[in-house]
Coordinates of C-alpha atoms and ligand atoms in Angstrom, one line a residue:
X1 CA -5.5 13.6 34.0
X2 CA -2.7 12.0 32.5
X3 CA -2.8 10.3 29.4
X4 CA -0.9 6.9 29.0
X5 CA 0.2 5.7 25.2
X6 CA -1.8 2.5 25.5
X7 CA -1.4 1.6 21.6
X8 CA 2.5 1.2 21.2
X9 CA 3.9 -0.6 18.6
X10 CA 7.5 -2.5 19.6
X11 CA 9.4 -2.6 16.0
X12 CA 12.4 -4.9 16.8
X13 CA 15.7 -3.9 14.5
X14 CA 17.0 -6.7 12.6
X15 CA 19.0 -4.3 10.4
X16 CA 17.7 -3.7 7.7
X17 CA 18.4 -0.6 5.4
X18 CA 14.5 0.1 5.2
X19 CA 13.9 0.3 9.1
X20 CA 13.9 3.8 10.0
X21 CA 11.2 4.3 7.6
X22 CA 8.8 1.7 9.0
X23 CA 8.7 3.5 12.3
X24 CA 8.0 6.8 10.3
X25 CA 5.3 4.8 8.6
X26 CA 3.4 3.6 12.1
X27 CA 3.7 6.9 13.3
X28 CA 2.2 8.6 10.5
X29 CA -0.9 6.4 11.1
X30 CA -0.3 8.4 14.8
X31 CA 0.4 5.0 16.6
X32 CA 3.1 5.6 18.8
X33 CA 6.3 3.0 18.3
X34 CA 9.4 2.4 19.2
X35 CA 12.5 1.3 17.0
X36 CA 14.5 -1.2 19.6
X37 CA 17.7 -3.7 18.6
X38 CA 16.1 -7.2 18.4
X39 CA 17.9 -8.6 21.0
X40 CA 15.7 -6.5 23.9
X41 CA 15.5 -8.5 27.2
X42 CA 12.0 -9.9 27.5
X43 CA 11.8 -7.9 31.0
X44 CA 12.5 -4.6 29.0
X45 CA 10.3 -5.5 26.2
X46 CA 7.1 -6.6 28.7
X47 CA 7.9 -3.1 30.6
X48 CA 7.3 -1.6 27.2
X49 CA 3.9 -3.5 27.3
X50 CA 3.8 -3.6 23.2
X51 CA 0.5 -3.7 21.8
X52 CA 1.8 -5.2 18.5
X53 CA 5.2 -6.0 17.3
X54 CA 7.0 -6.1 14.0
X55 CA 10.4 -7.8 13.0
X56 CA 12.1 -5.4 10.6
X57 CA 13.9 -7.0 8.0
X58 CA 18.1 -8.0 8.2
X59 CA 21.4 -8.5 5.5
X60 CA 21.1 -12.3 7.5
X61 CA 19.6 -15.7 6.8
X62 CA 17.8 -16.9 9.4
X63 CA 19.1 -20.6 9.1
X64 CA 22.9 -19.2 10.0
X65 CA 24.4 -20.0 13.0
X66 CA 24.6 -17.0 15.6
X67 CA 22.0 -14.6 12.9
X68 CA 20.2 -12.5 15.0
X69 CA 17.1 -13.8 17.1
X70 CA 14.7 -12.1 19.0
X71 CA 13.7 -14.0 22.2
X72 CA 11.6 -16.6 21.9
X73 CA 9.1 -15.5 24.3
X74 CA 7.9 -12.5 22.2
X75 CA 6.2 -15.0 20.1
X76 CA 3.8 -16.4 23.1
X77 CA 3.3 -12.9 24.3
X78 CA -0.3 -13.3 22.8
X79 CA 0.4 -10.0 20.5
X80 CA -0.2 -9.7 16.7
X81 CA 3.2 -9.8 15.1
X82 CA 3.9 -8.7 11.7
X83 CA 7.2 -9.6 10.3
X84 CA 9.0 -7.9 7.1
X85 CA 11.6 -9.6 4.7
X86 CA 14.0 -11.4 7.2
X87 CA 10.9 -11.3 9.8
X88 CA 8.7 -13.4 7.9
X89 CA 11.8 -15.3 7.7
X90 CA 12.0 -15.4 11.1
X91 CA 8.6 -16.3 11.8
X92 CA 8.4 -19.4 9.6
X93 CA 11.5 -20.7 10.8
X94 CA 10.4 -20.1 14.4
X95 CA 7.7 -22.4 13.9
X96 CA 9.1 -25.2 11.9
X97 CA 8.9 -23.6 8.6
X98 CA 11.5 -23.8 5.9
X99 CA 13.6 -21.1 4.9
X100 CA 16.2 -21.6 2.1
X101 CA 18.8 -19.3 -0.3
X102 CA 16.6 -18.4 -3.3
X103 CA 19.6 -19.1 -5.4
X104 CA 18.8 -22.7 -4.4
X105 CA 16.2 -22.4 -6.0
X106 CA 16.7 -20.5 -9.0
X107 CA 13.6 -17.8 -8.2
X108 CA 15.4 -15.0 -7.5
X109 CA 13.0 -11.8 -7.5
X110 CA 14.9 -8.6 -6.8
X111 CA 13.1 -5.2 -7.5
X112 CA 9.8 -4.0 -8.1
X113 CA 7.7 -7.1 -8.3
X114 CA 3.9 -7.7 -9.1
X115 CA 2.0 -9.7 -6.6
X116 CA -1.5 -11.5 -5.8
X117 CA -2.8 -10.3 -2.7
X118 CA -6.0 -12.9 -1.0
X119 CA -8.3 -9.2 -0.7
X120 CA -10.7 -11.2 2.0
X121 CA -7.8 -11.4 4.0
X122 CA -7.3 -8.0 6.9
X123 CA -4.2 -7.2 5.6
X124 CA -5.2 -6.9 2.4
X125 CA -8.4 -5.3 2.5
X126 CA -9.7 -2.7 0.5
X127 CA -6.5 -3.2 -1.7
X128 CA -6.7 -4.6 -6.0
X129 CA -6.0 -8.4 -6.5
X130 CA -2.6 -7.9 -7.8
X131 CA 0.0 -4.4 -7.5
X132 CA 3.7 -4.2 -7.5
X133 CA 5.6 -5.2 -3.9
X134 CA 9.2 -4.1 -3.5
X135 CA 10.9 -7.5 -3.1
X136 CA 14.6 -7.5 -1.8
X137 CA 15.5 -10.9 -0.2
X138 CA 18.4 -13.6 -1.1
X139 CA 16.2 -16.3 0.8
X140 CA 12.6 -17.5 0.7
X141 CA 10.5 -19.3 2.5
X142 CA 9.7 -23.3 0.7
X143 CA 8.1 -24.9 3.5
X144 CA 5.1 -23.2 5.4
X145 CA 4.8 -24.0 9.5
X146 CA 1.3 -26.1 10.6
X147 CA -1.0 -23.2 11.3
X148 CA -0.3 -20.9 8.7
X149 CA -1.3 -20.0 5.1
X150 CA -0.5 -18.1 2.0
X151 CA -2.0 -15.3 1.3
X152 CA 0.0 -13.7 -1.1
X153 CA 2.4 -14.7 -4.1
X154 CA 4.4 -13.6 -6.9
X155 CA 5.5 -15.3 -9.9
X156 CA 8.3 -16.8 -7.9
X157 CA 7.2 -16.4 -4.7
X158 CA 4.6 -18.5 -3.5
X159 CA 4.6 -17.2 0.0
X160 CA 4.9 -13.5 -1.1
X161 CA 2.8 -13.3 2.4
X162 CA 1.5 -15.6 5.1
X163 CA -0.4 -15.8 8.2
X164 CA -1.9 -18.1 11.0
X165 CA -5.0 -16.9 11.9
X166 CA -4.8 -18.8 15.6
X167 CA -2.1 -16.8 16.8
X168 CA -2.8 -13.6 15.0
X169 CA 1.1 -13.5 13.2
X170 CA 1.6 -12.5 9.7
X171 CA 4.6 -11.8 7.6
X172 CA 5.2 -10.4 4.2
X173 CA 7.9 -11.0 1.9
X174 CA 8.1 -7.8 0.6
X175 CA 8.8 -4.5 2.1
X176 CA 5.6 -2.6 2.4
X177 CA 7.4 0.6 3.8
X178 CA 9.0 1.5 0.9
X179 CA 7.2 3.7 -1.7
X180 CA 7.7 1.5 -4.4
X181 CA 4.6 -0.9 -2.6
X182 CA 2.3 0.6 -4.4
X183 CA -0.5 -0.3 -1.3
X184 CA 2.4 -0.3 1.2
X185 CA 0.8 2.2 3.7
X186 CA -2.3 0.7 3.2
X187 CA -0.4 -2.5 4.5
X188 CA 1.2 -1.2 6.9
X189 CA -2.2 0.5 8.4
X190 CA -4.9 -2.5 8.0
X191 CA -2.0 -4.6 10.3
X192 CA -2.3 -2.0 12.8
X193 CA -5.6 -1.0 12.9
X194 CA -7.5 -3.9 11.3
X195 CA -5.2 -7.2 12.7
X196 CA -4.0 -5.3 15.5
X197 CA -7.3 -3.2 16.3
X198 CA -5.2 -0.8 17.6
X199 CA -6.6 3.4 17.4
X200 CA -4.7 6.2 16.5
X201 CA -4.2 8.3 19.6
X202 CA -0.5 9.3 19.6
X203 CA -1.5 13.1 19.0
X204 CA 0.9 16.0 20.0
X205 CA -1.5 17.5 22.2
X206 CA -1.5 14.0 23.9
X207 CA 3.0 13.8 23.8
X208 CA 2.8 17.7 25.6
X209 CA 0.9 16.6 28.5
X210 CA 3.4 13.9 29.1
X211 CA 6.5 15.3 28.3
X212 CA 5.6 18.3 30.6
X213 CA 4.8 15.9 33.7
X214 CA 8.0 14.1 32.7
X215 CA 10.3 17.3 32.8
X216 CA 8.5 18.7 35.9
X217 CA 9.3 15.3 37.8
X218 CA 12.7 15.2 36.8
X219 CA 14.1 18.8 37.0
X220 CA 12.3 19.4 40.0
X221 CA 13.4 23.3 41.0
X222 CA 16.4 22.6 39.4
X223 CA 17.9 25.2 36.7
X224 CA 18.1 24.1 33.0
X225 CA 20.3 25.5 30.1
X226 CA 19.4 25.7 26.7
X227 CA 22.0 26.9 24.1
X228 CA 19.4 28.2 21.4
X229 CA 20.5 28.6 17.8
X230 CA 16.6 29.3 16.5
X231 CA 16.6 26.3 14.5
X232 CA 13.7 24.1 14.7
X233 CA 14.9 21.0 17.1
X234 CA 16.6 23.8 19.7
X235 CA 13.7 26.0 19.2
X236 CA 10.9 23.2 19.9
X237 CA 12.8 22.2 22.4
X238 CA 13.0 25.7 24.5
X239 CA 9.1 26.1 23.9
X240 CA 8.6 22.2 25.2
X241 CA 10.9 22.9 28.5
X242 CA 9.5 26.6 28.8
X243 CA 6.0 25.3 29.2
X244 CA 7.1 22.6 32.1
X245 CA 9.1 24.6 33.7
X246 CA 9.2 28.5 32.9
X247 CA 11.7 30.5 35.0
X248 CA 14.2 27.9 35.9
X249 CA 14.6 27.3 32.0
X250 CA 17.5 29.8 30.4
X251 CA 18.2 29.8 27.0
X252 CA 21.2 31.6 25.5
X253 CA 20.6 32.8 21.8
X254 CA 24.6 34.2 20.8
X255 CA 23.8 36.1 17.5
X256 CA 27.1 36.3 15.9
X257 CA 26.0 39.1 13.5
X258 CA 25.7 36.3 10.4
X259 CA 22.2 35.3 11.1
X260 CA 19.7 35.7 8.0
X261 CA 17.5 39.1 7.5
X262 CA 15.5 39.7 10.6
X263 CA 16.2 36.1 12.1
X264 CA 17.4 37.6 15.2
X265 CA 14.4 39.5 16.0
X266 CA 12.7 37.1 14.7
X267 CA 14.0 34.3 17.3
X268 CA 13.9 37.2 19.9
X269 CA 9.9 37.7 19.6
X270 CA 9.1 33.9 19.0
X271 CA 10.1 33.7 22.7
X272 CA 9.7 36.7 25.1
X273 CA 6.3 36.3 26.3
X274 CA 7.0 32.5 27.1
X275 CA 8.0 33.1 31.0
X276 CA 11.4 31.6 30.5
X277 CA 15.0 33.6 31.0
X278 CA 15.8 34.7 27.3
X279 CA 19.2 36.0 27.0
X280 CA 19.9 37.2 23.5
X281 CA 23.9 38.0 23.5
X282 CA 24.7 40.3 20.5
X283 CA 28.0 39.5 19.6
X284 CA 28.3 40.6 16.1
X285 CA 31.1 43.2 16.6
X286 CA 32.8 40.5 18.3
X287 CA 32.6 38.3 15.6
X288 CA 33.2 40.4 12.4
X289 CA 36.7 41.7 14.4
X290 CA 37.5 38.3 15.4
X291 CA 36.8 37.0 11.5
X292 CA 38.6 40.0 10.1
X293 CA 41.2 39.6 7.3
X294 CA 40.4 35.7 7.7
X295 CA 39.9 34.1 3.8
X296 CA 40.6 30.2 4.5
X297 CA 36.8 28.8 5.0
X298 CA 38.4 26.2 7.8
X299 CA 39.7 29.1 9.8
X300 CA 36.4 30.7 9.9
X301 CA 34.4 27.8 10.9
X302 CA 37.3 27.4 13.8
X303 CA 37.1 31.0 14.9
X304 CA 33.2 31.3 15.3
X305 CA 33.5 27.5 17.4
X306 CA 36.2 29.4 19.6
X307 CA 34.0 32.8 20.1
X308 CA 31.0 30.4 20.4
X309 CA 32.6 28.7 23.6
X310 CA 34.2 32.4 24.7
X311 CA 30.7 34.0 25.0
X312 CA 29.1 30.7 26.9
X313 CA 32.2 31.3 29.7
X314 CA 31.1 34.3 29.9
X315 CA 27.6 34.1 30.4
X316 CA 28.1 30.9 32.3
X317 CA 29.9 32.8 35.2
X318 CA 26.7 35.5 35.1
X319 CA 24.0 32.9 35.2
X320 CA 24.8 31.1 38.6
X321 CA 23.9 27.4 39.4
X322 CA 23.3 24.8 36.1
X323 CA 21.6 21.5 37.4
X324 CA 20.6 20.4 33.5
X325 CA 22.0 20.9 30.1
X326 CA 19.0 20.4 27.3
X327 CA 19.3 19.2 24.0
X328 CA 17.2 19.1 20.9
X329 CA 18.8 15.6 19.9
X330 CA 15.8 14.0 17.8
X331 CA 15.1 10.3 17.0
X332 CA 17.0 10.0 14.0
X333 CA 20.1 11.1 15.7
X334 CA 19.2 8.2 18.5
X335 CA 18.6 5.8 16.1
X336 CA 21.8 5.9 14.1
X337 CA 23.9 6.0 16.9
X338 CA 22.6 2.9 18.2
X339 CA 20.8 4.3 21.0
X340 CA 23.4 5.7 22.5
X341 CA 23.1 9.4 22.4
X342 CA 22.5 10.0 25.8
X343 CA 26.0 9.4 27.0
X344 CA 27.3 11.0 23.8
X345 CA 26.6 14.2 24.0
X346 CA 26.1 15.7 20.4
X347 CA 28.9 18.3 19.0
X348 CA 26.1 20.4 17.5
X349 CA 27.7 22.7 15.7
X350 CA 27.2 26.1 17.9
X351 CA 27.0 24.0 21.2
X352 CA 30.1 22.2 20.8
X353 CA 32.6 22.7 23.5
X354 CA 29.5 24.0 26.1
X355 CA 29.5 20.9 28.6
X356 CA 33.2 21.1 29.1
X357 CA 33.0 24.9 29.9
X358 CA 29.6 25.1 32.2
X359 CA 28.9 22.4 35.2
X360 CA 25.9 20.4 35.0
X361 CA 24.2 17.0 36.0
X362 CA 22.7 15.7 33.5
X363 CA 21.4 16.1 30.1
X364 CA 18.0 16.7 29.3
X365 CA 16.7 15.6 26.0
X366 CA 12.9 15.7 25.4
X367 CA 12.7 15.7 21.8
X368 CA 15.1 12.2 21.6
X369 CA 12.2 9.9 20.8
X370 CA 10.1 12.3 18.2
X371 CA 11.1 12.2 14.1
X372 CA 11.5 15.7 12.2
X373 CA 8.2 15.8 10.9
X374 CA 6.6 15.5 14.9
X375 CA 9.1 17.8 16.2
X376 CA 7.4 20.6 13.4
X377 CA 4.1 19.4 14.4
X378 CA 5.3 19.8 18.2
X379 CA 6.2 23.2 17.7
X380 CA 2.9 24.1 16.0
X381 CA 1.1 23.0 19.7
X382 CA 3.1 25.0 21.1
X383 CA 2.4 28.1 19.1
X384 CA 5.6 28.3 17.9
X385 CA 5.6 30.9 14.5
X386 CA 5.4 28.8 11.7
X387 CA 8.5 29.8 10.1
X388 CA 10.2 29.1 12.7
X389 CA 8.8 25.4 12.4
X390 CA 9.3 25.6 8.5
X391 CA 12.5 26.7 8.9
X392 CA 15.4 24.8 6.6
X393 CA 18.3 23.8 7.9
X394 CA 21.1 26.9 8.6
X395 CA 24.3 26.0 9.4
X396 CA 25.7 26.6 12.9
X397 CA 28.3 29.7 11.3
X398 CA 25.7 31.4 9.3
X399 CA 26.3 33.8 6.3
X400 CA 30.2 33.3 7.5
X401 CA 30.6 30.1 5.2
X402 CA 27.9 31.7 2.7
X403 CA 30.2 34.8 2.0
X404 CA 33.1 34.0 0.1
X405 CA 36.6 35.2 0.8
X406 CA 37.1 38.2 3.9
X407 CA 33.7 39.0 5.5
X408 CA 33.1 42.5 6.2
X409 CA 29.4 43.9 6.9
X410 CA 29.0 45.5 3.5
X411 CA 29.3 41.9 1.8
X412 CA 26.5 40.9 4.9
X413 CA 24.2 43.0 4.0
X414 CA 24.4 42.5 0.3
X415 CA 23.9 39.0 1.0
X416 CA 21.1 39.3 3.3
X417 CA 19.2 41.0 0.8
X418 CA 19.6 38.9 -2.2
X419 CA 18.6 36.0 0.0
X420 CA 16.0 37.5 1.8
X421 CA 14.4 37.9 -1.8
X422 CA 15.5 34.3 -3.3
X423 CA 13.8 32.6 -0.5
X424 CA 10.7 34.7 -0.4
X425 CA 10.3 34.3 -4.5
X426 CA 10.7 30.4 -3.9
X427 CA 8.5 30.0 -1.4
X428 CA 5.8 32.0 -3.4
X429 CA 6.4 29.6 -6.3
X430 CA 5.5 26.5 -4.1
X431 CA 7.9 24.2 -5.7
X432 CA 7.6 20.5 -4.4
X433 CA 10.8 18.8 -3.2
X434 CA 12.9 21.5 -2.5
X435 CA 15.0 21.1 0.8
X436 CA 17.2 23.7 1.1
X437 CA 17.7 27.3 -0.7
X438 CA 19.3 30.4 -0.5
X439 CA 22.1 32.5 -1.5
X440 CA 25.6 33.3 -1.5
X441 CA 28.2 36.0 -2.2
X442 CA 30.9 34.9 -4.5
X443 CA 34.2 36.7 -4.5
X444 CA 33.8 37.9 -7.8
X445 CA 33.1 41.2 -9.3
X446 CA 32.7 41.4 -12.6
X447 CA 31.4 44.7 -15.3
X448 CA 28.2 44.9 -16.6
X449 CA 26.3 47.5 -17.5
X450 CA 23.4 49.6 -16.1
X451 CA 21.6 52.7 -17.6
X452 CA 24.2 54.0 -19.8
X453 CA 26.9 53.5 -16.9
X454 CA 29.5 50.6 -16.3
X455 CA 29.2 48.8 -13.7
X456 CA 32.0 46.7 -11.7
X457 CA 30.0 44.7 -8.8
X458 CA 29.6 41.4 -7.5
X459 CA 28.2 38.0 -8.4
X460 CA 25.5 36.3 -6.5
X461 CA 25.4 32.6 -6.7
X462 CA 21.6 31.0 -6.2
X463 CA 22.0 27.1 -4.8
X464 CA 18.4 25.4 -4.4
X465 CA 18.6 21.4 -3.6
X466 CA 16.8 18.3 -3.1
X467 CA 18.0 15.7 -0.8
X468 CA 16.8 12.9 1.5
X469 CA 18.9 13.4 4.0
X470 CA 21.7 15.9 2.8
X471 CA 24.7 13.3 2.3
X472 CA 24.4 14.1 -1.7
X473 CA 21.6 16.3 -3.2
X474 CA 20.7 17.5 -6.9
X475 CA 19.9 20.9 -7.8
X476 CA 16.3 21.7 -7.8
X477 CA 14.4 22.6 -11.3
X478 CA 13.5 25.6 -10.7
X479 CA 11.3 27.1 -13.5
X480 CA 12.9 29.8 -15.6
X481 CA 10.3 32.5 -15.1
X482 CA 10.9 32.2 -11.1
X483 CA 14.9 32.6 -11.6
X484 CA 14.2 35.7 -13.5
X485 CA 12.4 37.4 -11.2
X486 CA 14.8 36.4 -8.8
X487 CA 17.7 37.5 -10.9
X488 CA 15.8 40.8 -12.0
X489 CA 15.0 41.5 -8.4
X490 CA 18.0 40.9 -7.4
X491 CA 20.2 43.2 -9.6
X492 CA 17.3 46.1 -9.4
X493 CA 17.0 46.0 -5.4
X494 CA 20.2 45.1 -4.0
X495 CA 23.0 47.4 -4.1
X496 CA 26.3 46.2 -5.1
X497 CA 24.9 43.0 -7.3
X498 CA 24.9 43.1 -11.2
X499 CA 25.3 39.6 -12.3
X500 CA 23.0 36.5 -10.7
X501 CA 24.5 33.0 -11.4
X502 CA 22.1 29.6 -10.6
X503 CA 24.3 26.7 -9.1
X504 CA 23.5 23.8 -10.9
X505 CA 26.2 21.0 -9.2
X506 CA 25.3 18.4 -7.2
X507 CA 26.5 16.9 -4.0
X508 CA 29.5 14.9 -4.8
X509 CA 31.3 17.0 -6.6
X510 CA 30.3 20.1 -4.7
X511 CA 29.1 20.7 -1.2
X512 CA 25.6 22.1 -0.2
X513 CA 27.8 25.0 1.1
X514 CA 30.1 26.9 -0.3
X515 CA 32.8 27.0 2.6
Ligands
XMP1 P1 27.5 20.4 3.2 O1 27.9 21.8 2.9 O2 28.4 19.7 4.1 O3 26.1 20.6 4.0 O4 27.1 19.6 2.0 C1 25.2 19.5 4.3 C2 24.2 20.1 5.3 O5 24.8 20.5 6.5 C3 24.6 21.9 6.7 N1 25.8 22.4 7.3 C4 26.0 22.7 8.6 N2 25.1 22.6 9.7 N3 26.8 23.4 11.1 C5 25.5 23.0 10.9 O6 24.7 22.9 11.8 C6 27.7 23.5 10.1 O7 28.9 23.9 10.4 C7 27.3 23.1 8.8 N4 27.9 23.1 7.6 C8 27.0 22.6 6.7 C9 24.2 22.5 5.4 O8 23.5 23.7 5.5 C10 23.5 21.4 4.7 O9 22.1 21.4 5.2

């Protein structure tokens, strides 16, 4: 029987810089929400059927002319609102509050701030009297609306958080989805499940069943395509349309030859067996001739796009009809493009070019509502291997941009190696906060010495970082003892290596690639 998400959470978008992270918050607490703009019709936002709402916060002040309003109706919809920063705002201007510039007032609180939480309240339960909040606001509240309280403050602040009991609304001053709340997830979780007495039932067992229906009813017996580059969203996103509609799925996997050790097997086993068309396309030879001779890092990216789109012609003509093109867009994606995704088809970096060289309807996107973390949770239910779920991001041109100067399959497979064994020593060492690792071949050979012989080989460069979200990264610490190993691995095991060199340069100056 069908399952229907009966505790959604409606998180209206103000714009604030924290918002993203409030949805990740809810879900964690596996309530299902959604991140909409806050000016959603009423119609649209009743259709949604929220079972509790939250105002992000906003750069505005809620006593400007045209700053953005939600419609006034959400308030009377009879379900518990929290509102955050410019929400609370919001809220106790909505009902005759006061709101004012805190520079007006000369208590400007900025920071990491400690405040006096009222622990009989439901928001506040099981939390201390006082912790630090994360306050980030350039207007406060002076006047409470009839109906509500305080029920927290700050040295400043003395509507750090307030609520009317009657209508079941609170806000909070503060943003409790940052980390620096000390108690924000608690926060965040006694609104939903203690004010908003909502349960945690957004499972992925519970999203498969639905997403599967949904596919089925919208593909019909059409044919989909899938352009599979093994990394996690494409990869999830084959399993999720495989298990809807098996057959009529094809997924193209094009190994240009620059894949990792083993990753094209690897990708190859993770899905025969699944009942969908798998066509592996091995097009190394293809590649390395096309890439021969070529130096200038933009002109390989350019080459392996061109081949990329060559090889989908070609298939395209041998796979007949295309009703659907799927795509492992994710929610982030959605998100930061202002929900517009879906008309603007993502130039993923080994898919780029595909629409405009196959016919299809429409795109398919079943991931477009799920954050990273689910999509690796997804991919567990679905039996996916789990380093294929693990697996860090790879860029779309492989080993090509990770093999400096001319590639030619010697410098490959030295490559391959080294990395093969920097990864699996890393992983072994279970270092926290480590986003991305591996190696690359520089273009230098330099002597050393081994045995009683010199030696004239090349350098390998080791690049571990840490990043939120890959704009700019540091270098990761990695222990000593781990990059000796490493480096005395490396020099004993792979042919062709003598010296091991540990990139230590963040992101600006350098890149997280090297080409
Ligand atoms: P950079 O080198 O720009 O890398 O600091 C940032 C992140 O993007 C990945 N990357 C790519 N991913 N196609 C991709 O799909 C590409 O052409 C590409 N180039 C870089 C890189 O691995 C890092 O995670």
């Amino acid at each position: 029987m069908e399952k229907t998400i009966k505790n959604k959470v409606l998180i209206l978008n103000f714009g604030g810089q924290y918002n993203m992270l409030i949805a990740r918050r809810v879900r964690e607490n596996n309530v299902y929400c959604e991140l909409l703009p806050f000016d959603t019709t009423i119609d649209k936002i009743k259709k949604f059927d929220p079972s509790a709402i939250i105002f992000t916060g906003g750069p505005n002040s809620v006593y400007e002319e045209n700053s953005p309003k939600p419609d006034d109706e959400v308030f009377s919809l009879g379900v518990p609102i929290l509102g955050i920063c410019y929400g609370c705002q919001l809220i106790a201007q909505h009902f005759g509050g006061k709101v004012e510039s805190v520079s007006a007032t000369f208590n400007r609180e900025y920071g990491k701030t400690q405040a006096f939480f009222d622990a009989e309240n439901e928001l506040f339960y099981g939390l201390p009297e006082k912790s630090v909040t994360w306050m980030s606001h350039g207007d406060e509240i002076t006047a409470l609306p009839d109906g509500f309280t305080a029920i927290a403050h700050s040295k400043h602040c003395p509507y750090a958080a307030i609520y009317d009991k009657e209508r079941n609304i609170y806000g909070v001053q503060f943003h409790p989805e940052v980390t620096h709340t000390v108690f924000g997830k608690e926060i965040l979780k006694n609104f939903l499940f203690n004010v908003a007495r909502l349960s945690p039932d957004w499972t992925m067992g519970g999203f498969v069943e639905k997403a599967v229906k949904e596919i089925r009813e919208k593909v019909g017996d059409g044919k989909v395509l899938l352009a599979l580059s093994g990394g996690v969203d494409s990869s999830v996103a084959a399993a999720l349309i495989g298990e809807a509609i098996g057959k009529n799925l094809t997924c193209v996997f094009v190994d240009h030859g620059l894949m990792r050790q083993n990753e094209g097997d690897e990708i190859e086993k993770a899905f025969s067996g699944r009942g969908i068309n798998f066509i592996r396309i091995n097009a190394e030879d293809r590649f390395l001739s096309a890439l021969k001779g070529v130096t200038e890092p933009e002109k390989k990216r350019k080459i392996i796009g061109e081949q990329f789109i060559r090889v989908f012609e070609e298939v395209g003509k041998t796979i007949g009809r295309v009703d659907f093109l799927a795509q492992g867009t994710i929610y982030p994606d959605v998100i930061e493009s202002g929900n517009k995704v879906a008309e603007t088809i993502k130039s993923h970096h080994n898919v780029g070019g595909l629409p405009s060289v196959i016919g299809f309807k429409e795109i398919i996107e079943p991931l477009r509502l799920l954050f990273k973390d689910e999509v690796r949770a997804l991919g567990r239910e679905l039996k996916l291997p789990e380093y294929m779920v693990n697996r860090q991001p790879f860029p779309g041109p492989g080993l090509a941009i990770r093999v400096i100067g001319e590639i030619t399959k010697e410098k490959l497979e030295i490559l391959r190696k080294a990395d093969a064994i920097f990864r699996e020593e890393i992983e072994k060492a279970k270092l926290k906060g480590v986003s991305q690792y591996f190696a690359a071949l520089t273009n230098m050979r330099s002597v050393g010495v081994m045995g009683d012989g010199r030696t004239y080989e090349y350098a390998v460069a080791l690049r571990s970082v840490s990043t939120e979200d890959f704009m700019t990264c540091v270098r990761t610490k990695i222990p000593y003892r781990v990059l000796d190993k490493v480096s005395s691995r490396i020099v004993n095991e792979v042919k062709g290596v003598n010296r091991v060199l540990y990139d230590v340069t963040g992101k600006p100056p350098a890149t997280v690639e090297y080409e």
